[in-house]
Amino acid sequence: LVGIGAARVRDLFATAKKSAPAIIFIDEIDAIGRARSVGMMPSHDEREQTLNQILVEMDGFNPNEQVVVVAATNRGDLLDTALLRPGRFDRRVIVDFPDVEGRKAIVKIHAKGKPFDETVSWDRVARRTVGYSGADLENMLNEAAISAARVAREKINMEDIEDAATKVKLGPEKKRLQSDLDKKLTAYHEVGHAVVSHFLPHTDSVHRISIVSRGMALGYTLIPPAKDKLHETKTHLLERIAVMMGGRAAEEVIFNELTTGASNDFDQATSVAKAMVVEYGMSSRNKKNYYGRL
């Protein structure tokens, strides 16, 4: 089967030229367009042959052939530099998460054909879903519709959407059998996050606290961003770390004991702290140093 990828690329471009004007769209191009190995032995002959054929085809284009090649990826940092040279994929369009107005427009599109009651506010939904992609928003409304259908309710309400938004980000509820001690530990842990967030001046408001398991978590404290942000300050990042460690602090204060429940909090706090030093140059010792992504 070696060479099939390259042959299909040749057929694709030949078909596009015959059908011109035409657009060739390659989704997830990082699957075949990753940077090639630099050693003597290539890591994946078939993939590299396919990539090489794409480069050959794009170099052979005549501007009058009226064929446009477009590709999409979530990992532009992995692409082979040869793909990005002038005459190939030399124009980049970054599609970021939609802002509040974009989210409002997207949910209205996906809301068509679905019945909603008077409790639903699209302004509130748009503000509640900072950081959601278009696909997340579509999935959220579909899950909300399923939730209403399960209880034979004719219209979707705001609570359906709230639950669906949580499900999209944190996963479905899990019916884990927890002991009374586990529930108590989880409750104090989650309240620890909420208390720290409440008393710090630059954190966002707590939206929901639950000891219902979702994903791998036994509970969660939901603190969605109040608005879209283009920048983060050092103060806000430090307060985020403090909120992340609030659960562990509550365990120590209430139970005089440590549990494994804070492992994910440590992962997140470490990630933020590392980025502050390595990527953002916010170290107290070396404020002018920037190390780049490690």
XYZ file of C-alpha atoms in Angstrom:
294
model
C 0.000 0.000 0.000
C 3.029 2.290 -0.007
C 2.462 5.237 -2.315
C -1.333 5.277 -2.103
C -1.339 8.620 -0.264
C 0.805 10.302 -2.913
C -1.307 8.804 -5.715
C -4.493 10.115 -4.146
C -2.959 13.571 -3.848
C -2.103 13.532 -7.559
C -5.655 12.444 -8.423
C -7.123 15.117 -6.150
C -5.185 17.950 -7.739
C -5.828 16.633 -11.256
C -9.572 16.517 -10.566
C -9.516 20.044 -9.132
C -7.744 21.406 -12.212
C -10.302 19.774 -14.513
C -13.154 21.204 -12.423
C -11.678 24.705 -12.091
C -12.564 27.090 -10.646
C -12.260 24.864 -7.575
C -11.224 24.835 -3.930
C -9.216 22.023 -2.352
C -9.772 21.883 1.413
C -7.485 19.718 3.553
C -8.727 19.349 7.125
C -6.368 18.404 9.984
C -3.364 18.850 7.718
C -1.024 18.229 10.664
C -1.842 14.511 10.269
C 0.291 14.409 7.114
C 2.043 17.776 7.263
C 4.039 17.378 10.454
C 7.690 18.336 10.361
C 9.708 15.594 8.685
C 12.440 13.715 10.507
C 15.971 15.019 10.100
C 17.773 11.739 10.707
C 18.898 9.146 8.188
C 15.801 7.000 8.701
C 12.441 8.699 8.063
C 9.874 8.107 10.790
C 6.946 7.368 8.464
C 7.702 6.810 4.752
C 4.076 6.859 3.599
C 3.241 10.087 5.396
C 6.358 11.819 4.113
C 5.698 10.682 0.537
C 2.187 12.111 0.782
C 3.518 15.393 2.149
C 6.171 15.586 -0.565
C 3.519 15.064 -3.242
C 1.435 17.934 -1.837
C 4.499 20.182 -2.024
C 5.190 19.104 -5.606
C 1.586 19.735 -6.670
C 1.478 23.169 -5.076
C 4.771 24.163 -6.688
C 3.360 23.156 -10.081
C 0.388 25.505 -9.912
C -0.196 28.057 -12.609
C -1.910 31.228 -11.281
C -4.395 30.998 -14.158
C -5.599 27.509 -13.182
C -8.100 28.968 -10.691
C -7.564 26.356 -7.990
C -7.299 27.532 -4.386
C -5.841 25.241 -1.711
C -7.009 25.764 1.871
C -5.967 23.735 4.917
C -7.000 23.727 8.572
C -5.235 22.608 11.735
C -5.317 23.111 15.481
C -1.556 22.504 15.693
C 0.126 24.954 13.370
C 3.281 24.678 15.480
C 3.776 21.086 14.269
C 3.703 21.799 10.530
C 6.710 21.250 8.299
C 8.290 24.606 7.448
C 8.279 23.661 3.754
C 4.465 23.882 3.775
C 4.609 27.502 4.908
C 6.968 28.852 2.268
C 5.798 31.553 -0.195
C 3.627 30.084 -2.924
C 2.321 27.344 -0.651
C 0.416 27.966 2.589
C 1.870 31.430 3.016
C -1.273 33.201 4.219
C -2.556 32.274 7.654
C -5.965 33.058 9.121
C -6.260 32.447 12.861
C -9.770 31.424 13.903
C -10.003 32.158 17.618
C -12.819 31.370 20.030
C -15.844 33.583 19.340
C -16.339 36.688 21.492
C -19.607 37.477 23.257
C -21.297 38.825 20.121
C -20.020 35.889 18.084
C -21.346 33.397 20.633
C -24.720 35.114 20.645
C -24.931 34.843 16.854
C -23.819 31.193 16.878
C -26.334 30.035 19.493
C -29.144 31.768 17.613
C -28.205 29.809 14.488
C -28.202 26.470 16.337
C -31.378 27.410 18.217
C -33.436 27.418 15.021
C -36.028 24.662 15.033
C -35.788 24.158 18.814
C -38.495 25.380 21.228
C -37.372 27.556 24.180
C -39.388 29.008 27.032
C -39.334 32.577 28.365
C -36.544 31.872 30.898
C -33.920 31.616 28.151
C -31.812 34.748 27.636
C -29.321 34.628 24.773
C -27.364 37.506 26.330
C -26.959 35.457 29.487
C -26.017 32.342 27.520
C -23.382 34.292 25.574
C -21.857 35.733 28.768
C -21.927 32.318 30.457
C -19.992 30.562 27.676
C -16.663 32.424 27.531
C -14.062 30.113 25.959
C -16.595 27.891 24.158
C -16.015 27.076 20.498
C -18.759 27.028 17.888
C -18.872 23.225 18.144
C -19.181 23.475 21.948
C -22.158 25.807 21.603
C -23.879 23.520 19.106
C -23.296 20.526 21.365
C -24.583 22.493 24.360
C -27.943 23.251 22.718
C -28.295 19.662 21.506
C -27.654 18.391 25.039
C -30.167 20.904 26.411
C -32.790 19.614 23.973
C -32.090 16.023 25.041
C -32.395 17.041 28.700
C -35.842 18.557 28.107
C -36.970 15.555 26.071
C -35.975 13.132 28.847
C -38.585 14.633 31.164
C -41.157 15.041 28.357
C -40.987 18.835 28.558
C -42.041 20.570 25.363
C -39.704 23.560 25.718
C -36.050 23.976 26.664
C -35.460 26.205 29.690
C -32.435 28.054 31.036
C -31.630 25.325 33.541
C -31.375 22.806 30.692
C -28.842 25.082 29.009
C -26.897 25.620 32.258
C -26.632 21.871 32.848
C -25.679 21.281 29.217
C -22.962 23.962 29.345
C -21.475 22.258 32.402
C -21.683 18.853 30.739
C -19.881 20.081 27.604
C -16.931 21.385 29.630
C -16.736 18.921 32.525
C -18.345 15.771 31.160
C -21.539 13.916 32.118
C -22.586 13.214 35.680
C -21.330 9.936 37.118
C -23.351 7.955 39.624
C -20.424 7.053 41.848
C -21.169 5.506 45.215
C -19.409 7.776 47.709
C -19.161 7.234 51.442
C -20.318 9.965 53.810
C -16.672 10.787 54.541
C -15.875 11.111 50.829
C -18.834 13.439 50.361
C -17.742 15.545 53.330
C -14.148 15.730 52.085
C -15.314 16.720 48.612
C -17.738 19.330 49.955
C -15.125 21.079 52.090
C -12.573 20.848 49.288
C -14.898 22.552 46.800
C -15.998 25.184 49.312
C -12.303 25.916 49.886
C -11.994 26.973 46.245
C -15.140 29.108 46.531
C -14.132 30.866 49.770
C -10.728 31.885 48.412
C -12.334 33.116 45.195
C -14.919 35.126 47.143
C -12.353 37.045 49.192
C -9.833 37.796 46.443
C -10.577 41.093 44.652
C -9.676 40.176 41.077
C -11.235 36.728 40.666
C -14.479 35.993 38.848
C -17.656 35.089 40.729
C -18.408 31.497 41.693
C -21.187 30.198 39.466
C -21.850 26.725 40.830
C -20.514 24.283 43.442
C -21.295 20.575 43.320
C -20.192 17.272 44.843
C -21.694 15.366 41.913
C -18.927 13.508 40.070
C -18.106 14.558 36.524
C -15.257 13.094 34.517
C -12.497 12.086 36.940
C -13.475 14.732 39.513
C -15.535 13.891 42.606
C -16.911 17.436 42.610
C -16.318 20.823 41.053
C -16.419 24.558 41.662
C -17.411 26.385 38.497
C -15.926 29.877 38.115
C -16.470 30.886 34.480
C -14.785 34.079 33.201
C -17.138 37.042 33.518
C -16.015 38.443 30.163
C -13.650 37.863 27.268
C -10.068 38.839 28.103
C -7.183 39.574 25.768
C -4.611 39.948 28.550
C -3.929 38.444 31.960
C -2.160 40.348 34.750
C 0.340 38.849 37.149
C -2.004 39.661 40.038
C -4.899 37.815 38.441
C -2.758 34.773 37.635
C -1.472 34.601 41.220
C -5.049 34.807 42.484
C -6.035 31.991 40.112
C -3.286 29.840 41.633
C -4.522 30.718 45.125
C -8.066 29.646 44.195
C -6.726 26.383 42.764
C -4.975 25.636 46.067
C -7.990 26.622 48.181
C -9.292 23.056 48.204
C -6.062 21.649 49.646
C -5.980 24.438 52.253
C -9.543 23.594 53.344
C -8.610 19.924 53.792
C -5.733 20.883 56.094
C -7.777 23.390 58.121
C -10.886 21.224 58.590
C -9.453 17.703 58.753
C -5.788 18.324 59.621
C -5.090 15.820 56.869
C -4.042 15.687 53.216
C -5.812 13.717 50.484
C -5.208 12.887 46.839
C -8.172 15.045 45.814
C -5.961 18.023 45.015
C -3.809 16.288 42.381
C -5.522 17.981 39.437
C -5.383 21.329 41.253
C -1.614 20.917 41.568
C -1.344 20.129 37.851
C -3.272 23.265 36.892
C -1.467 25.522 39.371
C 1.917 24.227 38.227
C 0.975 24.837 34.596
C 0.016 28.463 35.320
C 3.110 29.080 37.470
C 5.407 27.601 34.824
C 3.842 29.748 32.107
C 4.286 32.859 34.264
C 8.026 32.235 34.544
C 8.838 30.593 31.220
C 6.463 32.292 28.768
C 5.377 35.569 30.370
C 8.602 36.715 32.074
C 6.824 37.277 35.413
C 9.452 35.729 37.694
C 10.198 37.888 40.755
C 13.892 37.024 40.455
C 14.370 37.418 36.707
C 11.667 39.777 35.460
C 13.443 40.429 32.173
C 14.051 36.789 31.305
C 11.924 35.017 28.717
C 12.635 31.359 28.040
C 10.047 30.551 25.386
C 7.953 27.391 25.462
C 9.892 24.465 26.975
